[in-house]
mmCIF file of C-alpha atoms in Angstrom:
data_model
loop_
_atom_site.group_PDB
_atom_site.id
_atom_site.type_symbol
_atom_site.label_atom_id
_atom_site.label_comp_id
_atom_site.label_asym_id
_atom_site.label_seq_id
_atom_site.Cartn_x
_atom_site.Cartn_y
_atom_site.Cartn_z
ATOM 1 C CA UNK Q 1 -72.541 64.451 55.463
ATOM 2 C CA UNK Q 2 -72.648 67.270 52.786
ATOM 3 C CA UNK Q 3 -69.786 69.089 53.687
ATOM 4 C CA UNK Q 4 -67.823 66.534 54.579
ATOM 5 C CA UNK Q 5 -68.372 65.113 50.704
ATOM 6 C CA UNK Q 6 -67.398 68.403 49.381
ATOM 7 C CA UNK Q 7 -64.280 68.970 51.584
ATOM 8 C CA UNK Q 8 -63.397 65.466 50.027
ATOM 9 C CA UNK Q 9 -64.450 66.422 46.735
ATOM 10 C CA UNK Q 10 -62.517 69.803 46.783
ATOM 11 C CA UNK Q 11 -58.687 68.252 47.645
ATOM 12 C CA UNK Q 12 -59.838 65.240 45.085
ATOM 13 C CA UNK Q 13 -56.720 66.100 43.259
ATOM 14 C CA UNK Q 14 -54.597 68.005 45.463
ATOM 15 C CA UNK Q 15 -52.144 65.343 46.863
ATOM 16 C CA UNK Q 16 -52.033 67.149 50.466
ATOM 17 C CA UNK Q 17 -52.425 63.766 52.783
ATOM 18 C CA UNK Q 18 -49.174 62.062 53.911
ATOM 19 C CA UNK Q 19 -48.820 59.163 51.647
ATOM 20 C CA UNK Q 20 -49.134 55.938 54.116
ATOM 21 C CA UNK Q 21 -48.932 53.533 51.382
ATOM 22 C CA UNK Q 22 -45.808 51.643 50.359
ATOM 23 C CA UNK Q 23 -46.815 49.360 46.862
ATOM 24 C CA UNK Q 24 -44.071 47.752 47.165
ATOM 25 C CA UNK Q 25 -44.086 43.819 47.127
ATOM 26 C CA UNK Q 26 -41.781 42.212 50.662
ATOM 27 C CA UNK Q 27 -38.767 41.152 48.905
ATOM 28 C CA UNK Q 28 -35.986 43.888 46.539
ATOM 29 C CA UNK Q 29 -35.246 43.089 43.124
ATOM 30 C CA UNK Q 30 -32.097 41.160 42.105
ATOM 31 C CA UNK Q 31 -28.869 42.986 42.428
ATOM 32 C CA UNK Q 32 -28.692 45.538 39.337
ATOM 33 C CA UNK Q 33 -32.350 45.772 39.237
ATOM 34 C CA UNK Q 34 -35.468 48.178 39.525
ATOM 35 C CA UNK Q 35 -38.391 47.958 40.904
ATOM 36 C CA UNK Q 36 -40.919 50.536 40.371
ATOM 37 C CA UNK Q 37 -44.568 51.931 40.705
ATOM 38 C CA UNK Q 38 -47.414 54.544 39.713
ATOM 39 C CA UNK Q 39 -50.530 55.021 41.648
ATOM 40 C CA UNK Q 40 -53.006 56.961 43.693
ATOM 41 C CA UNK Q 41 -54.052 56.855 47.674
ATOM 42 C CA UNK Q 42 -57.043 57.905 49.141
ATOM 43 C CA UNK Q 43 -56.726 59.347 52.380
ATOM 44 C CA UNK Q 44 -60.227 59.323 54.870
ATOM 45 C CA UNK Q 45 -59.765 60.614 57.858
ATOM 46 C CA UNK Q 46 -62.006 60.140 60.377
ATOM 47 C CA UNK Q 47 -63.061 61.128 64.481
ATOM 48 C CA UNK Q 48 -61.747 64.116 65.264
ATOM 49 C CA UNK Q 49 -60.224 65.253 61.952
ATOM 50 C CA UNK Q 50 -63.284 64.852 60.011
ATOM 51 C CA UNK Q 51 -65.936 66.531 62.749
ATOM 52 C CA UNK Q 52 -63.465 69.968 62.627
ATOM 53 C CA UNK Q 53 -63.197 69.932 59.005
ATOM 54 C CA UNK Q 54 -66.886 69.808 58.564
ATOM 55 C CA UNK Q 55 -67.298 72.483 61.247
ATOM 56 C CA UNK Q 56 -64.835 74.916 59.622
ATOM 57 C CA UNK Q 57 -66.728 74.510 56.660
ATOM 58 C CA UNK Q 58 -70.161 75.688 57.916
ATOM 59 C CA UNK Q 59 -68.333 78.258 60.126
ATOM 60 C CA UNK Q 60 -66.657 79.655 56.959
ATOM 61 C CA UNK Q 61 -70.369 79.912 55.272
ATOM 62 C CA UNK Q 62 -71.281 81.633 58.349
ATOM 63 C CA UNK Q 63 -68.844 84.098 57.955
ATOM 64 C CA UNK Q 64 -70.252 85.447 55.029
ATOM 65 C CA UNK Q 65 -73.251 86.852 56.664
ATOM 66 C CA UNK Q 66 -72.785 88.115 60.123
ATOM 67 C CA UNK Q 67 -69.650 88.221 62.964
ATOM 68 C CA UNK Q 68 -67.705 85.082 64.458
ATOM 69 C CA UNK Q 69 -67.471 84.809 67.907
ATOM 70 C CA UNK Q 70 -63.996 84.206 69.305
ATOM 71 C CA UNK Q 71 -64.708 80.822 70.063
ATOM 72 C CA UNK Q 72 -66.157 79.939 66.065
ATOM 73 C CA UNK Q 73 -62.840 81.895 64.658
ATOM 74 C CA UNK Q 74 -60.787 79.268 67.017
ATOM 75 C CA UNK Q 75 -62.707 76.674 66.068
ATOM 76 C CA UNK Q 76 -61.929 77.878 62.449
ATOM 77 C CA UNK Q 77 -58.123 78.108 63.098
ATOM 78 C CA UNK Q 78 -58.630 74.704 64.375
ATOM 79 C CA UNK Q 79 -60.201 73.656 60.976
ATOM 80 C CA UNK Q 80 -57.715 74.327 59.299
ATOM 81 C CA UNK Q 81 -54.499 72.567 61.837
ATOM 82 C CA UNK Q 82 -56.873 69.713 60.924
ATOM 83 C CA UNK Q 83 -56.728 70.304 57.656
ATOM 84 C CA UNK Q 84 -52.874 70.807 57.514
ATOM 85 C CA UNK Q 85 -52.118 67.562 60.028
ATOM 86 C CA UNK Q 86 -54.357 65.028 57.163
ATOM 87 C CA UNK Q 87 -57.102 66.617 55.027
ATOM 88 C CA UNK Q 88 -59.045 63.968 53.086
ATOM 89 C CA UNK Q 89 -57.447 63.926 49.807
ATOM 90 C CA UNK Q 90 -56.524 61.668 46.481
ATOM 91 C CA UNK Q 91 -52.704 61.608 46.291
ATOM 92 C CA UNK Q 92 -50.778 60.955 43.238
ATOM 93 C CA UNK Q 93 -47.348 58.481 43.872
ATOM 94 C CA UNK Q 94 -44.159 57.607 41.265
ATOM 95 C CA UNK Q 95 -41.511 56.007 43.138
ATOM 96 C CA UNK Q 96 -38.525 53.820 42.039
ATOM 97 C CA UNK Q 97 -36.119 51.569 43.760
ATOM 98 C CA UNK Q 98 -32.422 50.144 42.915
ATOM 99 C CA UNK Q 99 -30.740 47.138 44.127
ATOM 100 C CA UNK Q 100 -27.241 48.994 44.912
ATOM 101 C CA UNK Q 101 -25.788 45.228 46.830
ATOM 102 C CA UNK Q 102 -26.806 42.490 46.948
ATOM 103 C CA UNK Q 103 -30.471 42.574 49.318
ATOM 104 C CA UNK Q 104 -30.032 46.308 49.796
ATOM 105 C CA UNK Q 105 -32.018 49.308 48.112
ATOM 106 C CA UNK Q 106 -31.985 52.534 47.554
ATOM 107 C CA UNK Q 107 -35.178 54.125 46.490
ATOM 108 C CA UNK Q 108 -37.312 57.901 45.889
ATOM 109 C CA UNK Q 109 -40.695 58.536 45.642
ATOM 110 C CA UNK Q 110 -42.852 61.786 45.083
ATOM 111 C CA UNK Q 111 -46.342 62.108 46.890
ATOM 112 C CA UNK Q 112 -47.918 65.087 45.809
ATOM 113 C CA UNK Q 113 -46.643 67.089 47.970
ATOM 114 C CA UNK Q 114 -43.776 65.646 49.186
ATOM 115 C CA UNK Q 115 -40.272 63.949 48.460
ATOM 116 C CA UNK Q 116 -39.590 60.893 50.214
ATOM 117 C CA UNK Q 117 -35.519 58.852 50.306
ATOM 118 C CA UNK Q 118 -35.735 55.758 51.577
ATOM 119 C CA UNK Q 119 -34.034 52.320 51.655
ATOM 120 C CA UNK Q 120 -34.494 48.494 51.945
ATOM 121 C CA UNK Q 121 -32.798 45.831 52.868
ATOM 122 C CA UNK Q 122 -34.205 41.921 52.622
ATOM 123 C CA UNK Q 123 -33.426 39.691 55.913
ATOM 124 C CA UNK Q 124 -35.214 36.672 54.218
ATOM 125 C CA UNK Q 125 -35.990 35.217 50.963
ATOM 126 C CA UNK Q 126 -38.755 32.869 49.926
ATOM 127 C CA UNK Q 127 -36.448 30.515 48.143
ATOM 128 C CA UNK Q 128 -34.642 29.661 51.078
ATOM 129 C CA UNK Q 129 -36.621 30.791 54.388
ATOM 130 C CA UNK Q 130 -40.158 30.346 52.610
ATOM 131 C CA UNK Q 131 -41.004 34.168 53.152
ATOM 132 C CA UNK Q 132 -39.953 37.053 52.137
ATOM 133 C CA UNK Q 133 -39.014 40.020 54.389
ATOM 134 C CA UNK Q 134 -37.937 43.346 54.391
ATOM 135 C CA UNK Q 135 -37.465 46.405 56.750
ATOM 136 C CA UNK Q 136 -36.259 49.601 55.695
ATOM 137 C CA UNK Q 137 -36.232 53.138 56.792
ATOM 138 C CA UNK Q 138 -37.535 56.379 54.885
ATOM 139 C CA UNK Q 139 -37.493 60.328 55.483
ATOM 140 C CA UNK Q 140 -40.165 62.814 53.724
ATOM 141 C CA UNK Q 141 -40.231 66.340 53.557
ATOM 142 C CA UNK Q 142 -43.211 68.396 51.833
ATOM 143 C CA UNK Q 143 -41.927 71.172 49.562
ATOM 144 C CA UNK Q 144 -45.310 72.526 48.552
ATOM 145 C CA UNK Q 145 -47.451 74.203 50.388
ATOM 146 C CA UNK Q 146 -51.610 72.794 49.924
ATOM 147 C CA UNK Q 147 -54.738 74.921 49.606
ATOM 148 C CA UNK Q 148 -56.272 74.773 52.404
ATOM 149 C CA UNK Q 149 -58.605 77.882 51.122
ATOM 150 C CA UNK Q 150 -60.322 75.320 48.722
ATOM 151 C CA UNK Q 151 -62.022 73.703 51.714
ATOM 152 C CA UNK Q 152 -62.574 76.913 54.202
ATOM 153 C CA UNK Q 153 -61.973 79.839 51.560
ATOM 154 C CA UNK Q 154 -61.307 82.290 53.988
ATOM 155 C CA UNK Q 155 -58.129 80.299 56.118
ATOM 156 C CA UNK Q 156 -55.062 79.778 54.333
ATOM 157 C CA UNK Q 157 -51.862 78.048 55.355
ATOM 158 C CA UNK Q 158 -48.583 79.837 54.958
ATOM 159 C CA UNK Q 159 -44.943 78.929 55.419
ATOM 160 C CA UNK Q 160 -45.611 75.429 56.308
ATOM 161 C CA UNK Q 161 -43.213 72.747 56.546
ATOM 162 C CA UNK Q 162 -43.151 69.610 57.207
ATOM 163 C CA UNK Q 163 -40.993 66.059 57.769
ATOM 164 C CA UNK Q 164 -41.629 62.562 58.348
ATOM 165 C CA UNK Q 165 -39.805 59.408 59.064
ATOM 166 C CA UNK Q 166 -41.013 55.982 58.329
ATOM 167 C CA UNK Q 167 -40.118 52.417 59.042
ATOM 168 C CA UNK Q 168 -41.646 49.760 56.407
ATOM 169 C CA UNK Q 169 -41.190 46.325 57.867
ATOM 170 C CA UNK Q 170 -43.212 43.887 55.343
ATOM 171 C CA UNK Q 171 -43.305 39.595 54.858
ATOM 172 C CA UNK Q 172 -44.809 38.298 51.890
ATOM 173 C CA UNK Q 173 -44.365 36.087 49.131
ATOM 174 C CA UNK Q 174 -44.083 36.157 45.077
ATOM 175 C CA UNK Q 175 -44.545 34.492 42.091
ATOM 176 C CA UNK Q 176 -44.391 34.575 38.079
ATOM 177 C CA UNK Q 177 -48.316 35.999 38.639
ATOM 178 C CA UNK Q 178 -48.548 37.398 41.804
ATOM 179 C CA UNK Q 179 -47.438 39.179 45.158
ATOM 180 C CA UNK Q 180 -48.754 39.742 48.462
ATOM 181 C CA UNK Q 181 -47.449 41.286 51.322
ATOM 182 C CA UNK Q 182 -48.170 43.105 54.574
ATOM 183 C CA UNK Q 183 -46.920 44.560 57.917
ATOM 184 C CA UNK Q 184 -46.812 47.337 60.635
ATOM 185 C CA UNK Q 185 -47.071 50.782 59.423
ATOM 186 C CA UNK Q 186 -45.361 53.092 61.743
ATOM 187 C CA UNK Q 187 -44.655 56.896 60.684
ATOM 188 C CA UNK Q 188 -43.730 59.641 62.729
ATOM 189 C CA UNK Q 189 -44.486 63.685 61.284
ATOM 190 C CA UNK Q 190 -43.729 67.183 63.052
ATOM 191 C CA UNK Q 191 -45.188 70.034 61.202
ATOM 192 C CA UNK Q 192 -45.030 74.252 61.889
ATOM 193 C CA UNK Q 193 -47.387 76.484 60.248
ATOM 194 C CA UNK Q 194 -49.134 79.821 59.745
ATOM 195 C CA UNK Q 195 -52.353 80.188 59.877
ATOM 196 C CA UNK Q 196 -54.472 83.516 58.202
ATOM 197 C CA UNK Q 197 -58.052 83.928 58.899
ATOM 198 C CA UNK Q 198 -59.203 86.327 56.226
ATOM 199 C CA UNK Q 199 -62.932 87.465 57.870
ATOM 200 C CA UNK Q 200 -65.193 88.965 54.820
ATOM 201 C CA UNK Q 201 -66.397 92.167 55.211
ATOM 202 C CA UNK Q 202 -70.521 93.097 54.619
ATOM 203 C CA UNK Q 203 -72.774 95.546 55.730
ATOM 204 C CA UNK Q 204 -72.036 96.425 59.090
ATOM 205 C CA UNK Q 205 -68.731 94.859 59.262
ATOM 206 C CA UNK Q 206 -65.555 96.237 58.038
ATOM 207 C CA UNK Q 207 -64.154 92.445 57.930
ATOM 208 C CA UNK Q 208 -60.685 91.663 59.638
ATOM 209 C CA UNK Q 209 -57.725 89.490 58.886
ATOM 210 C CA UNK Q 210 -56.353 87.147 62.297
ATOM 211 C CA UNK Q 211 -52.848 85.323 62.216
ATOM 212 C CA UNK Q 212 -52.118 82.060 64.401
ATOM 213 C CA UNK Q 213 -49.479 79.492 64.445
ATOM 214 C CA UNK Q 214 -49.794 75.552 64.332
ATOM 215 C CA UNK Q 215 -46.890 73.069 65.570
ATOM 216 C CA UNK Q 216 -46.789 70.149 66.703
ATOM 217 C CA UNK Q 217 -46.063 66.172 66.010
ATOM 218 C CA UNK Q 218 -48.056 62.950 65.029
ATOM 219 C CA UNK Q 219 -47.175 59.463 65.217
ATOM 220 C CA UNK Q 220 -48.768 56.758 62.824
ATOM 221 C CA UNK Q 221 -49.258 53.236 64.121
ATOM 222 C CA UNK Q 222 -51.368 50.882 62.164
ATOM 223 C CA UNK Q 223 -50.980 48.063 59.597
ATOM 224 C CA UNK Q 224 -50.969 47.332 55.990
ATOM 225 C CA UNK Q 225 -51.841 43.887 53.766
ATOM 226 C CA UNK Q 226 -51.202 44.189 49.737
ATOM 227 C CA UNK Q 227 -52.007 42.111 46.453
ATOM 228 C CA UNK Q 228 -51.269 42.339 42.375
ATOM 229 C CA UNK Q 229 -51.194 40.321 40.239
ATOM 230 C CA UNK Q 230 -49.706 40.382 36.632
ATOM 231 C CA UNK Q 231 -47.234 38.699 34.923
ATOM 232 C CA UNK Q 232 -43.366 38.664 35.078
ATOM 233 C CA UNK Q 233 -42.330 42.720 35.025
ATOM 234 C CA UNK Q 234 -46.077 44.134 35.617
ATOM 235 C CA UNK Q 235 -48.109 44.127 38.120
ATOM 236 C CA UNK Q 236 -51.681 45.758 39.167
ATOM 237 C CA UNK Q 237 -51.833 46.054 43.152
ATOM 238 C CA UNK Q 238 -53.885 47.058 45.678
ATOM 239 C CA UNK Q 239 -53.091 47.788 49.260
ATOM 240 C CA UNK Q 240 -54.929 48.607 52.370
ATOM 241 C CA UNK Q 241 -53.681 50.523 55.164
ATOM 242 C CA UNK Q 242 -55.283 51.387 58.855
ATOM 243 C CA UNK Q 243 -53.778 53.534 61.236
ATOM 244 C CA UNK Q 244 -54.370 55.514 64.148
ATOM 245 C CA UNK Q 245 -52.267 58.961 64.540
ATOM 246 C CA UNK Q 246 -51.732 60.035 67.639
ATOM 247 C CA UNK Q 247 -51.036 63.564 67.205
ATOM 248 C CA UNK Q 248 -50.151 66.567 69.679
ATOM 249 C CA UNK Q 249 -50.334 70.485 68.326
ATOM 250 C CA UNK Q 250 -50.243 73.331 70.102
ATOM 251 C CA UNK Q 251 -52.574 76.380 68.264
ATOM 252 C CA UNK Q 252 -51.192 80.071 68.920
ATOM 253 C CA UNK Q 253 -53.520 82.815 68.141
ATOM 254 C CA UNK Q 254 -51.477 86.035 67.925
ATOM 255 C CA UNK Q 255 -52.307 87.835 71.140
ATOM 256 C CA UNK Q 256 -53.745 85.565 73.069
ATOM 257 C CA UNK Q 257 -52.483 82.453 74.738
ATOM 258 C CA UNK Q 258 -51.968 79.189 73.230
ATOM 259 C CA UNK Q 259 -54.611 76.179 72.849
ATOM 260 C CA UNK Q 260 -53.582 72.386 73.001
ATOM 261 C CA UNK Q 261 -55.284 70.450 70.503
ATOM 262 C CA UNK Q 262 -55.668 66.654 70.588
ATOM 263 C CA UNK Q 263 -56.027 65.358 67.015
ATOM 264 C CA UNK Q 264 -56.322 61.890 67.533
ATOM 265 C CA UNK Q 265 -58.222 60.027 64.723
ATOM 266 C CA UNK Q 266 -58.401 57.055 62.663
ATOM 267 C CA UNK Q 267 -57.057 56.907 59.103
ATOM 268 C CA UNK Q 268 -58.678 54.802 56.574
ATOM 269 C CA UNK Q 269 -56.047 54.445 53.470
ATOM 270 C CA UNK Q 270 -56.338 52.315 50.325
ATOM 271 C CA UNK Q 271 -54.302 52.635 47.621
ATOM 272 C CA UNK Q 272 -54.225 51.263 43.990
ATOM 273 C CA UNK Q 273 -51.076 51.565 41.361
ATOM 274 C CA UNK Q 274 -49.343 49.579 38.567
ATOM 275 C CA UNK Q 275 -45.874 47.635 39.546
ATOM 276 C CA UNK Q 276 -42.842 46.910 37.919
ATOM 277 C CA UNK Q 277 -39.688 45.057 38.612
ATOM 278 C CA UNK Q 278 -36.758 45.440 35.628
#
């Protein structure tokens, strides 16, 4: 349990996870209109993820003192695809929406790491269906690389990149004093990245530096239920999302031939943030 509390602790503020929440209430704002939010996720991966991030990190400790087998510097390289696929992390969120027509939105957010575009549009309305709905479509791309080093020290991820596309489908309701929502969350990733292992050298050992690549894709599939309450324009929300990814990467060590990795976990993802609607 250690290192898996001080792999969480280290990326506490580095906004590497992909952001699975939405804060947003089901329905767009009027025509001419904003709505808005601030707020922080806290991505906790678990399964698979989490046992070969906590193994990289007592293989990296290892490393310090004597040689790594071929099979601990894979398992190492492995770390850190984990790592790069959905560390456990606290990621920062400002997005904003505008009601372009009539039902229809355009809106950006920034996750950290990433830039996501994305629009709305509202098939029902509580005033005259009794429920609110919304579906929508959204693509991210990452334009900063993370530090993986902070959790192994001695991998580090370079030339990575990155997309995603989302569909957010929600039904809810809203008042003067409060919203509530929830739906499907469904978000598909591919990702490409190198991979350095930078082996220390100590008595004995000359160290020695090993390069791999890590591609692959990941699909998202779980669902999502939200409150806040406030008054009016502002709102305090919370929002809970589970998902499973079902992810497929394929790990290249330079030399030698490459090494499917299944990366199936589950995600645990809540996420708290203020509202607005203008």
């Amino acid at each position: 349990m250690l290192p898996r509390a001080l792999a969480l602790l280290a990326l506490w503020t580095c906004g590497c996870a992909p952001a699975l929440s939405t804060l947003q209430p089901a329905h767009v704002a009027e025509k001419g209109h904003v709505q808005a939010e601030l707020g922080l996720d806290i991505s906790i991966p678990t399964g698979t993820l989490a046992s070969l991030v906590d193994a990289g990190v007592v293989l990296a400790d290892v490393a310090e003192s004597r040689e790594l087998s071929e099979g601990e510097r894979q398992m190492l390289f492995e770390a850190g695809g984990a790592l790069a696929l959905n560390p456990p992390s606290v990621t920062p969120h400002l997005g904003i929406g505008y009601t372009a027509l009539d039902r229809w939105e355009l809106n950006l957010r920034y996750t950290g790491s990433a830039f996501r575009l994305g629009t709305r549009y509202q098939l029902l309305k509580s005033d005259k269906d009794g429920v609110d709905l919304t579906a929508g479509a959204g693509v991210g791309r990452y334009v900063m690389e993370f530090p993986v080093g902070s959790i192994l020290g001695i991998v580090e991820l370079e030339d990575f990149t990155r997309w995603q596309i989302d569909l957010p489908i929600q039904i809810g309701k809203a008042g003067t004093w409060y919203r509530v929502w929830g739906g499907p969350r469904l978000m598909f990733t591919t990702f490409d990245t190198a991979l350095v292992l930078d082996l220390p050298a100590f008595t004995g050992y000359p160290g020695e530096r090993e390069l791999a690549s890590f591609s692959g894709t990941g699909l998202y599939v779980g669902g999502q239920a939200g409150v806040a309450l406030g008054y009016k324009h502002v709102f305090f929300g919370f929002e809970l999302t589970l998902a499973e990814i079902f992810s497929s990467g394929e790990l290249a060590l330079l030399g030698q031939r490459a090494v499917a990795l299944d990366l199936d976990s589950f995600i645990v993802y809540p996420s708290i943030g203020l509202m607005g609607e203008f």
